[in-house]
Structures are given as structure tokens and as C-alpha cells.
Amino acid sequence: MTYSIVARDPQSGALGVASQSHYFAVGRVVTFARAGVGVVATQSFVDPSYGPRGLDLMESGIRATDALGKLVAGDPEADLRQVAMVDTSGGTAAHTGGRCVARRGDQAGDQFVALGNMLASDAVVPAMAVAFAAATGDLADRLLAAMDAAEAAGGDARGQMSASLIVVSGELAADPWAGRLIDVRVDDAAEPLAELRRLVTLSRAHRVFGQAVFTPGLLSADSPTAGEALDAALSALDDAAATIGPDPEPYLWKGVLLARAGRSREAAICLRAAVERRSAYRDYLDGLHAVGILPVPGRTALGDD
């Protein structure tokens, strides 16, 4: 009742999974990923346990093919399941049970698997595979291209509703929440793939934004007032603001960093622009001052004194 793709990028080592379905909040139950371990898509009368259990097996050193084989062998309703996995070395595995609703199928390529069931056309899965193999850009771009191709070939026989896309680092993370590069979901929308693409773009911008603001040291008590780290953060905030659009928060944090650097006139320009768009920031600035993040009171930072 869903089409999905799991993949590894041979250049970066990143791992990704994307899915679309006429099913509410498909990302809750179909798409699973763990940095430096692998990715899983589990669908068709879905058993979500294939996700975490498959990732646990791959993390223990078992290849994707053996991990999936072990799970399928222990599932009394395996003939209803459709599952695909890719491990951190690019090994692939797929299972499409004989009782998955037609049209159905899976197709493996170079470090990826496209799969789907209850599809409007037999062309959906091959279209995904061809589009992914031919697409350029980073892994998220290629996953989105595969999703668009699947929908153009007919997609889910019931139509569209929700979508999900996750990309994780190919490096094993010290913490389970780390290494997640993109993680976006559309739970209910008339055009979930268009919304998914918009969210991927925003996710990239907010990642740049977050890395700029939380560069180690920039907000600490002994933060440098100049230097390459500050210059890079200010430039990144400009780039993020251009993508994020009307949300004024990048201007707010650019103003805070400029104020911390003693560049009060530039800081006031940015902070005023933020407050004009969101008046609640005026009080928020005083909160930042109270905990030592903003070096002067809000009125002073805004140039009102």
C-alpha cells in the first residue's frame, strides 16, 4: 500500500530511506534509519518491529541480507510483508511476500532497493530505480527524484496522503540521536511529495542555522568577539535566512552574535528587523540578557537607550 526506497550514497557513505503512501503518518511505521548502521523500509500490513530489530541486527555486524532473512524466518505472516534494507557497506536485501497486494515488486540496484505494493502500475518500482540511478545531487536529492518518478508512474493505487524522508551519516554515532542529517515527515497532505521537498530544503537551512548559532564557544561566557568562527557563523546565518524566508529567527541570532562581538550598530539593525516581524522577541531579548547570552539589556541592544 506504499512505495519506498532505501539507499546508500557511495561518495559520502550517507544512508537514506524515503516513502509515500495513502496511509496516515507513514513515517511512524515504515521508515527507519541509524547512523553508521543502515536503513529499513517495512510495509504491507506493516510490522514496524522490522525497523528497530533489523537495525539492531545490522549494528551487531550482521549483513542486511542475513538480518532480513533472520526476521522473515521468524515471522509467521512473512508472506504479507514487504521489507527492504541497506547496510553501512551498501549491501542490500529485499523481501516481497506472496500475499502482498498487487501490483507489487522490489528492484535492487547499486546500493539501493526500490519497492512498492498496491501500486497503480507495474511501472512504479522500475521508474523509482531508474530515476534514483540517474539522479544527481546529494542522497536526499536522489531520493526525492525517485519519489517523484514513482508518483509520475502511477504511485499508490489509492492516491497520496503522507510521506517521510530520513538521511543519516555513514559514520557510527556516539549517541543514538546523533548523525541524523535530515528527518522530515508529512503526515497528511494533498500533495505530500511537494511538501516533503519543501521540508527537506528547510531542514538543510535550519541545520546550517543551528550549526552557526551553536558553534562551540560562540555562546559561552568567554566567547571570542571576532575571528573565523564568528565570520563563518554570520555568513551561514545569512544563507539560512535566504532559504528560511519570513521567519525572523536567523536575524535575531545574527544580532545576538554581533552584540556579543561588540558590533552594536550592526546588531541593532538585525535585532530591530527581527522584532519588527515578531514583537515577542523584544521581551525575549531581556531573557537572553538575564542568562548572559546577550551582553546588554534588550533596549540597549535594540538601540533604544
mmCIF file of C-alpha atoms in Angstrom:
data_model
loop_
_atom_site.group_PDB
_atom_site.id
_atom_site.type_symbol
_atom_site.label_atom_id
_atom_site.label_comp_id
_atom_site.label_asym_id
_atom_site.label_seq_id
_atom_site.Cartn_x
_atom_site.Cartn_y
_atom_site.Cartn_z
ATOM 1 C CA MET A 1 0.000 0.000 0.000
ATOM 2 C CA THR A 2 3.144 2.093 -0.183
ATOM 3 C CA TYR A 3 6.226 2.790 -2.269
ATOM 4 C CA SER A 4 9.651 3.348 -0.740
ATOM 5 C CA ILE A 5 13.354 3.397 -1.442
ATOM 6 C CA VAL A 6 16.343 2.599 0.788
ATOM 7 C CA ALA A 7 19.842 3.590 -0.305
ATOM 8 C CA ARG A 8 23.466 4.349 0.485
ATOM 9 C CA ASP A 9 25.458 7.128 -1.182
ATOM 10 C CA PRO A 10 28.782 5.618 -2.315
ATOM 11 C CA GLN A 11 30.535 9.008 -2.201
ATOM 12 C CA SER A 12 29.545 10.244 1.267
ATOM 13 C CA GLY A 13 28.546 6.941 2.847
ATOM 14 C CA ALA A 14 25.255 8.531 3.946
ATOM 15 C CA LEU A 15 22.251 6.243 4.297
ATOM 16 C CA GLY A 16 18.681 7.203 3.440
ATOM 17 C CA VAL A 17 15.109 5.998 3.209
ATOM 18 C CA ALA A 18 12.021 7.650 1.730
ATOM 19 C CA SER A 19 8.395 6.579 1.478
ATOM 20 C CA GLN A 20 4.980 7.776 0.296
ATOM 21 C CA SER A 21 1.605 6.196 0.974
ATOM 22 C CA HIS A 22 -2.114 6.748 1.183
ATOM 23 C CA TYR A 23 -1.719 5.984 4.880
ATOM 24 C CA PHE A 24 -1.740 8.458 7.726
ATOM 25 C CA ALA A 25 1.735 9.346 9.067
ATOM 26 C CA VAL A 26 3.670 6.743 7.107
ATOM 27 C CA GLY A 27 6.891 7.863 8.786
ATOM 28 C CA ARG A 28 5.724 6.474 12.131
ATOM 29 C CA VAL A 29 5.834 2.884 10.963
ATOM 30 C CA VAL A 30 7.685 2.470 7.649
ATOM 31 C CA THR A 31 10.989 4.409 7.616
ATOM 32 C CA PHE A 32 13.848 3.581 9.988
ATOM 33 C CA ALA A 33 17.493 4.667 9.957
ATOM 34 C CA ARG A 34 20.530 4.609 12.234
ATOM 35 C CA ALA A 35 23.773 6.447 11.540
ATOM 36 C CA GLY A 36 26.645 4.175 10.599
ATOM 37 C CA VAL A 37 24.348 1.140 10.661
ATOM 38 C CA GLY A 38 21.711 1.049 7.944
ATOM 39 C CA VAL A 39 18.201 1.895 6.787
ATOM 40 C CA VAL A 40 14.953 -0.088 6.655
ATOM 41 C CA ALA A 41 11.601 0.300 4.907
ATOM 42 C CA THR A 42 8.942 -2.049 6.300
ATOM 43 C CA GLN A 43 5.472 -2.009 4.720
ATOM 44 C CA SER A 44 2.475 -4.036 3.509
ATOM 45 C CA PHE A 45 0.340 -4.986 6.525
ATOM 46 C CA VAL A 46 3.251 -3.374 8.229
ATOM 47 C CA ASP A 47 5.146 -4.847 11.159
ATOM 48 C CA PRO A 48 7.162 -1.851 12.446
ATOM 49 C CA SER A 49 9.387 -4.131 14.529
ATOM 50 C CA TYR A 50 11.334 -4.985 11.376
ATOM 51 C CA GLY A 51 12.793 -1.459 11.652
ATOM 52 C CA PRO A 52 14.465 -1.435 15.068
ATOM 53 C CA ARG A 53 15.128 -5.162 15.074
ATOM 54 C CA GLY A 54 16.726 -5.023 11.652
ATOM 55 C CA LEU A 55 18.893 -2.080 12.700
ATOM 56 C CA ASP A 56 19.935 -3.882 15.880
ATOM 57 C CA LEU A 57 20.999 -6.915 13.868
ATOM 58 C CA MET A 58 22.963 -4.832 11.382
ATOM 59 C CA GLU A 59 24.611 -2.900 14.217
ATOM 60 C CA SER A 60 25.755 -6.212 15.675
ATOM 61 C CA GLY A 61 27.659 -6.836 12.432
ATOM 62 C CA ILE A 62 25.133 -8.931 10.518
ATOM 63 C CA ARG A 63 24.765 -8.058 6.831
ATOM 64 C CA ALA A 64 21.455 -6.729 5.516
ATOM 65 C CA THR A 65 20.687 -9.967 3.671
ATOM 66 C CA ASP A 66 21.198 -12.102 6.764
ATOM 67 C CA ALA A 67 19.400 -9.658 9.047
ATOM 68 C CA LEU A 68 16.305 -9.619 6.852
ATOM 69 C CA GLY A 69 16.440 -13.364 6.342
ATOM 70 C CA LYS A 70 16.513 -13.905 10.095
ATOM 71 C CA LEU A 71 13.496 -11.654 10.664
ATOM 72 C CA VAL A 72 11.471 -13.137 7.812
ATOM 73 C CA ALA A 73 12.199 -16.670 9.029
ATOM 74 C CA GLY A 74 10.751 -15.806 12.428
ATOM 75 C CA ASP A 75 7.620 -14.085 11.140
ATOM 76 C CA PRO A 76 4.553 -16.334 10.738
ATOM 77 C CA GLU A 77 2.958 -13.688 8.482
ATOM 78 C CA ALA A 78 6.026 -13.024 6.335
ATOM 79 C CA ASP A 79 4.002 -13.630 3.181
ATOM 80 C CA LEU A 80 2.107 -10.408 3.929
ATOM 81 C CA ARG A 81 5.221 -8.292 4.479
ATOM 82 C CA GLN A 82 7.339 -6.198 2.182
ATOM 83 C CA VAL A 83 10.681 -5.056 3.588
ATOM 84 C CA ALA A 84 13.977 -3.715 2.262
ATOM 85 C CA MET A 85 17.268 -2.926 3.997
ATOM 86 C CA VAL A 86 20.637 -1.421 3.146
ATOM 87 C CA ASP A 87 23.598 -1.787 5.486
ATOM 88 C CA THR A 88 26.523 0.561 6.023
ATOM 89 C CA SER A 89 28.683 -1.243 3.460
ATOM 90 C CA GLY A 90 25.994 -0.836 0.793
ATOM 91 C CA GLY A 91 24.707 -4.387 0.978
ATOM 92 C CA THR A 92 21.044 -4.698 0.064
ATOM 93 C CA ALA A 93 18.206 -7.042 0.961
ATOM 94 C CA ALA A 94 14.537 -7.206 -0.048
ATOM 95 C CA HIS A 95 11.522 -9.376 0.672
ATOM 96 C CA THR A 96 8.123 -9.158 -1.022
ATOM 97 C CA GLY A 97 5.708 -11.720 0.352
ATOM 98 C CA GLY A 98 3.450 -13.646 -1.984
ATOM 99 C CA ARG A 99 0.311 -12.236 -0.363
ATOM 100 C CA CYS A 100 1.315 -8.569 -0.739
ATOM 101 C CA VAL A 101 -1.378 -6.878 -2.776
ATOM 102 C CA ALA A 102 -0.616 -6.475 -6.485
ATOM 103 C CA ARG A 103 0.716 -4.576 -8.196
ATOM 104 C CA ARG A 104 3.840 -5.189 -6.169
ATOM 105 C CA GLY A 105 7.564 -5.645 -6.541
ATOM 106 C CA ASP A 106 11.082 -4.744 -5.499
ATOM 107 C CA GLN A 107 14.147 -3.902 -7.544
ATOM 108 C CA ALA A 108 17.720 -3.686 -6.287
ATOM 109 C CA GLY A 109 20.446 -1.575 -7.858
ATOM 110 C CA ASP A 110 23.864 -0.302 -6.862
ATOM 111 C CA GLN A 111 23.481 0.137 -3.084
ATOM 112 C CA PHE A 112 19.727 0.753 -3.204
ATOM 113 C CA VAL A 113 16.382 -1.036 -3.284
ATOM 114 C CA ALA A 114 13.101 0.355 -4.631
ATOM 115 C CA LEU A 115 9.905 -1.382 -3.561
ATOM 116 C CA GLY A 116 6.147 -0.997 -3.527
ATOM 117 C CA ASN A 117 2.824 -2.763 -3.227
ATOM 118 C CA MET A 118 -0.808 -1.962 -4.066
ATOM 119 C CA LEU A 119 0.543 0.217 -6.853
ATOM 120 C CA ALA A 120 -1.376 1.803 -9.713
ATOM 121 C CA SER A 121 1.079 0.473 -12.282
ATOM 122 C CA ASP A 122 3.788 -2.125 -12.759
ATOM 123 C CA ALA A 123 5.984 0.759 -13.898
ATOM 124 C CA VAL A 124 6.231 2.378 -10.448
ATOM 125 C CA VAL A 125 9.105 0.377 -8.969
ATOM 126 C CA PRO A 126 11.235 0.381 -12.161
ATOM 127 C CA ALA A 127 10.645 4.127 -12.508
ATOM 128 C CA MET A 128 11.963 4.671 -8.988
ATOM 129 C CA ALA A 129 15.058 2.605 -9.697
ATOM 130 C CA VAL A 130 15.836 4.350 -12.995
ATOM 131 C CA ALA A 131 15.302 7.827 -11.531
ATOM 132 C CA PHE A 132 17.456 7.160 -8.475
ATOM 133 C CA ALA A 133 20.304 5.724 -10.539
ATOM 134 C CA ALA A 134 20.223 8.686 -12.944
ATOM 135 C CA ALA A 135 19.702 11.490 -10.430
ATOM 136 C CA THR A 136 22.401 13.949 -9.404
ATOM 137 C CA GLY A 137 22.893 15.844 -6.162
ATOM 138 C CA ASP A 138 23.195 14.533 -2.651
ATOM 139 C CA LEU A 139 21.366 11.496 -1.307
ATOM 140 C CA ALA A 140 18.243 13.449 -0.331
ATOM 141 C CA ASP A 141 18.007 14.910 -3.843
ATOM 142 C CA ARG A 142 18.244 11.436 -5.368
ATOM 143 C CA LEU A 143 15.635 10.004 -3.002
ATOM 144 C CA LEU A 144 13.253 12.838 -3.874
ATOM 145 C CA ALA A 145 13.817 12.211 -7.586
ATOM 146 C CA ALA A 146 12.902 8.562 -7.072
ATOM 147 C CA MET A 147 9.736 9.504 -5.185
ATOM 148 C CA ASP A 148 8.636 11.923 -7.902
ATOM 149 C CA ALA A 149 9.257 9.307 -10.589
ATOM 150 C CA ALA A 150 7.203 6.750 -8.695
ATOM 151 C CA GLU A 151 4.269 9.125 -8.420
ATOM 152 C CA ALA A 152 4.530 10.083 -12.084
ATOM 153 C CA ALA A 153 4.309 6.371 -12.964
ATOM 154 C CA GLY A 154 1.062 5.997 -11.002
ATOM 155 C CA GLY A 155 2.143 5.728 -7.375
ATOM 156 C CA ASP A 156 -0.065 4.210 -4.703
ATOM 157 C CA ALA A 157 -3.293 2.901 -6.252
ATOM 158 C CA ARG A 158 -5.293 4.685 -3.555
ATOM 159 C CA GLY A 159 -3.643 8.069 -4.058
ATOM 160 C CA GLN A 160 -1.452 10.237 -1.847
ATOM 161 C CA MET A 161 -1.542 11.148 1.833
ATOM 162 C CA SER A 162 1.763 11.057 3.707
ATOM 163 C CA ALA A 163 5.495 10.870 3.104
ATOM 164 C CA SER A 164 8.754 10.556 5.002
ATOM 165 C CA LEU A 165 12.463 11.007 4.281
ATOM 166 C CA ILE A 166 15.427 10.311 6.544
ATOM 167 C CA VAL A 167 19.141 10.668 5.804
ATOM 168 C CA VAL A 168 21.774 9.675 8.360
ATOM 169 C CA SER A 169 25.535 9.805 8.393
ATOM 170 C CA GLY A 170 27.515 6.776 7.321
ATOM 171 C CA GLU A 171 29.634 7.172 10.455
ATOM 172 C CA LEU A 172 28.577 5.350 13.606
ATOM 173 C CA ALA A 173 27.349 7.934 16.109
ATOM 174 C CA ALA A 174 28.321 8.002 19.769
ATOM 175 C CA ASP A 175 24.720 8.757 20.743
ATOM 176 C CA PRO A 176 21.574 7.205 19.223
ATOM 177 C CA TRP A 177 20.120 10.589 18.303
ATOM 178 C CA ALA A 178 23.291 11.855 16.615
ATOM 179 C CA GLY A 179 24.203 11.555 12.957
ATOM 180 C CA ARG A 180 20.689 12.343 11.754
ATOM 181 C CA LEU A 181 21.198 14.743 8.857
ATOM 182 C CA ILE A 182 17.609 15.061 7.583
ATOM 183 C CA ASP A 183 14.467 13.719 9.242
ATOM 184 C CA VAL A 184 11.199 15.102 7.869
ATOM 185 C CA ARG A 185 7.639 13.810 7.708
ATOM 186 C CA VAL A 186 4.387 14.851 6.095
ATOM 187 C CA ASP A 187 1.591 13.137 7.978
ATOM 188 C CA ASP A 188 -1.398 14.305 5.899
ATOM 189 C CA ALA A 189 -1.376 16.467 2.782
ATOM 190 C CA ALA A 190 -2.987 16.663 -0.632
ATOM 191 C CA GLU A 191 0.472 16.753 -2.241
ATOM 192 C CA PRO A 192 2.829 15.154 0.283
ATOM 193 C CA LEU A 193 5.817 14.888 -2.051
ATOM 194 C CA ALA A 194 5.787 18.607 -2.831
ATOM 195 C CA GLU A 195 5.600 19.308 0.895
ATOM 196 C CA LEU A 196 8.351 16.770 1.586
ATOM 197 C CA ARG A 197 10.651 18.550 -0.864
ATOM 198 C CA ARG A 198 9.909 21.901 0.806
ATOM 199 C CA LEU A 199 10.702 20.449 4.226
ATOM 200 C CA VAL A 200 13.970 18.935 3.002
ATOM 201 C CA THR A 201 15.025 22.388 1.788
ATOM 202 C CA LEU A 202 14.070 23.933 5.125
ATOM 203 C CA SER A 203 15.797 21.142 7.013
ATOM 204 C CA ARG A 204 19.070 21.916 5.263
ATOM 205 C CA ALA A 205 18.723 25.630 6.050
ATOM 206 C CA HIS A 206 17.851 25.059 9.699
ATOM 207 C CA ARG A 207 20.775 22.668 10.047
ATOM 208 C CA VAL A 208 23.094 25.419 8.810
ATOM 209 C CA PHE A 209 21.307 27.858 11.133
ATOM 210 C CA GLY A 210 21.709 25.582 14.153
ATOM 211 C CA GLN A 211 25.358 24.856 13.441
ATOM 212 C CA ALA A 212 26.037 28.572 13.107
ATOM 213 C CA VAL A 213 24.379 29.586 16.357
ATOM 214 C CA PHE A 214 25.671 26.684 18.391
ATOM 215 C CA THR A 215 29.239 26.687 17.098
ATOM 216 C CA PRO A 216 31.239 25.630 20.184
ATOM 217 C CA GLY A 217 32.304 28.699 22.139
ATOM 218 C CA LEU A 218 30.209 31.339 20.406
ATOM 219 C CA LEU A 219 27.642 31.492 23.217
ATOM 220 C CA SER A 220 29.922 30.634 26.117
ATOM 221 C CA ALA A 221 30.974 33.176 28.715
ATOM 222 C CA ASP A 222 34.438 33.503 27.158
ATOM 223 C CA SER A 223 33.136 33.641 23.592
ATOM 224 C CA PRO A 224 35.535 35.124 21.029
ATOM 225 C CA THR A 225 34.468 38.553 19.816
ATOM 226 C CA ALA A 226 35.964 38.108 16.364
ATOM 227 C CA GLY A 227 37.722 35.572 14.213
ATOM 228 C CA GLU A 228 36.944 32.957 11.609
ATOM 229 C CA ALA A 229 34.338 31.105 13.683
ATOM 230 C CA LEU A 230 32.272 34.264 14.131
ATOM 231 C CA ASP A 231 32.617 35.288 10.487
ATOM 232 C CA ALA A 232 31.575 31.814 9.325
ATOM 233 C CA ALA A 233 28.571 31.842 11.666
ATOM 234 C CA LEU A 234 27.384 35.234 10.433
ATOM 235 C CA SER A 235 27.724 34.151 6.795
ATOM 236 C CA ALA A 236 25.868 30.898 7.484
ATOM 237 C CA LEU A 237 23.021 32.793 9.152
ATOM 238 C CA ASP A 238 22.675 34.987 6.049
ATOM 239 C CA ASP A 239 22.488 31.870 3.868
ATOM 240 C CA ALA A 240 19.928 30.260 6.181
ATOM 241 C CA ALA A 241 17.782 33.395 6.288
ATOM 242 C CA ALA A 242 17.650 33.498 2.480
ATOM 243 C CA THR A 243 16.179 29.986 2.405
ATOM 244 C CA ILE A 244 14.002 30.087 5.510
ATOM 245 C CA GLY A 245 12.260 33.227 4.297
ATOM 246 C CA PRO A 246 9.832 35.137 6.534
ATOM 247 C CA ASP A 247 10.856 33.512 9.830
ATOM 248 C CA PRO A 248 12.966 36.229 11.532
ATOM 249 C CA GLU A 249 14.908 33.991 13.904
ATOM 250 C CA PRO A 250 18.154 33.958 11.858
ATOM 251 C CA TYR A 251 18.197 37.772 12.111
ATOM 252 C CA LEU A 252 17.664 37.550 15.857
ATOM 253 C CA TRP A 253 20.639 35.264 16.394
ATOM 254 C CA LYS A 254 22.828 37.184 13.973
ATOM 255 C CA GLY A 255 22.073 40.260 16.062
ATOM 256 C CA VAL A 256 22.933 38.415 19.268
ATOM 257 C CA LEU A 257 26.289 37.263 17.867
ATOM 258 C CA LEU A 258 27.069 40.766 16.612
ATOM 259 C CA ALA A 259 26.183 42.229 20.023
ATOM 260 C CA ARG A 260 28.476 39.700 21.698
ATOM 261 C CA ALA A 261 31.223 40.807 19.305
ATOM 262 C CA GLY A 262 30.728 44.448 20.345
ATOM 263 C CA ARG A 263 29.367 45.427 16.937
ATOM 264 C CA SER A 264 26.395 47.215 18.469
ATOM 265 C CA ARG A 265 25.230 49.211 15.429
ATOM 266 C CA GLU A 266 25.104 46.131 13.184
ATOM 267 C CA ALA A 267 23.486 44.171 15.999
ATOM 268 C CA ALA A 268 20.722 46.746 16.432
ATOM 269 C CA ILE A 269 19.865 46.622 12.720
ATOM 270 C CA CYS A 270 19.438 42.844 12.813
ATOM 271 C CA LEU A 271 17.572 42.789 16.113
ATOM 272 C CA ARG A 272 15.195 45.545 15.035
ATOM 273 C CA ALA A 273 14.429 43.620 11.832
ATOM 274 C CA ALA A 274 13.618 40.562 13.928
ATOM 275 C CA VAL A 275 11.453 42.453 16.439
ATOM 276 C CA GLU A 276 9.525 44.210 13.660
ATOM 277 C CA ARG A 277 8.492 40.808 12.326
ATOM 278 C CA ARG A 278 7.882 39.229 15.726
ATOM 279 C CA SER A 279 7.191 41.623 18.571
ATOM 280 C CA ALA A 280 7.526 38.911 21.249
ATOM 281 C CA TYR A 281 11.278 38.970 20.641
ATOM 282 C CA ARG A 282 11.516 42.309 22.488
ATOM 283 C CA ASP A 283 10.890 40.573 25.825
ATOM 284 C CA TYR A 284 12.858 37.512 24.715
ATOM 285 C CA LEU A 285 15.979 39.644 24.361
ATOM 286 C CA ASP A 286 15.784 40.532 28.045
ATOM 287 C CA GLY A 287 15.568 36.823 28.820
ATOM 288 C CA LEU A 288 18.734 36.221 26.808
ATOM 289 C CA HIS A 289 20.432 39.039 28.696
ATOM 290 C CA ALA A 290 19.359 37.593 32.061
ATOM 291 C CA VAL A 291 21.242 34.356 31.387
ATOM 292 C CA GLY A 292 24.322 36.033 29.944
ATOM 293 C CA ILE A 293 23.788 35.223 26.271
ATOM 294 C CA LEU A 294 23.052 38.808 25.233
ATOM 295 C CA PRO A 295 25.681 41.097 26.823
ATOM 296 C CA VAL A 296 23.384 44.131 27.207
ATOM 297 C CA PRO A 297 19.664 44.608 28.045
ATOM 298 C CA GLY A 298 17.214 44.269 25.197
ATOM 299 C CA ARG A 299 16.520 48.022 24.944
ATOM 300 C CA THR A 300 20.230 48.742 24.714
ATOM 301 C CA ALA A 301 20.775 46.060 22.093
ATOM 302 C CA LEU A 302 17.933 47.497 20.015
ATOM 303 C CA GLY A 303 19.435 50.972 20.276
ATOM 304 C CA ASP A 304 16.504 52.330 22.285
ATOM 305 C CA ASP A 305 18.707 53.727 25.071
#
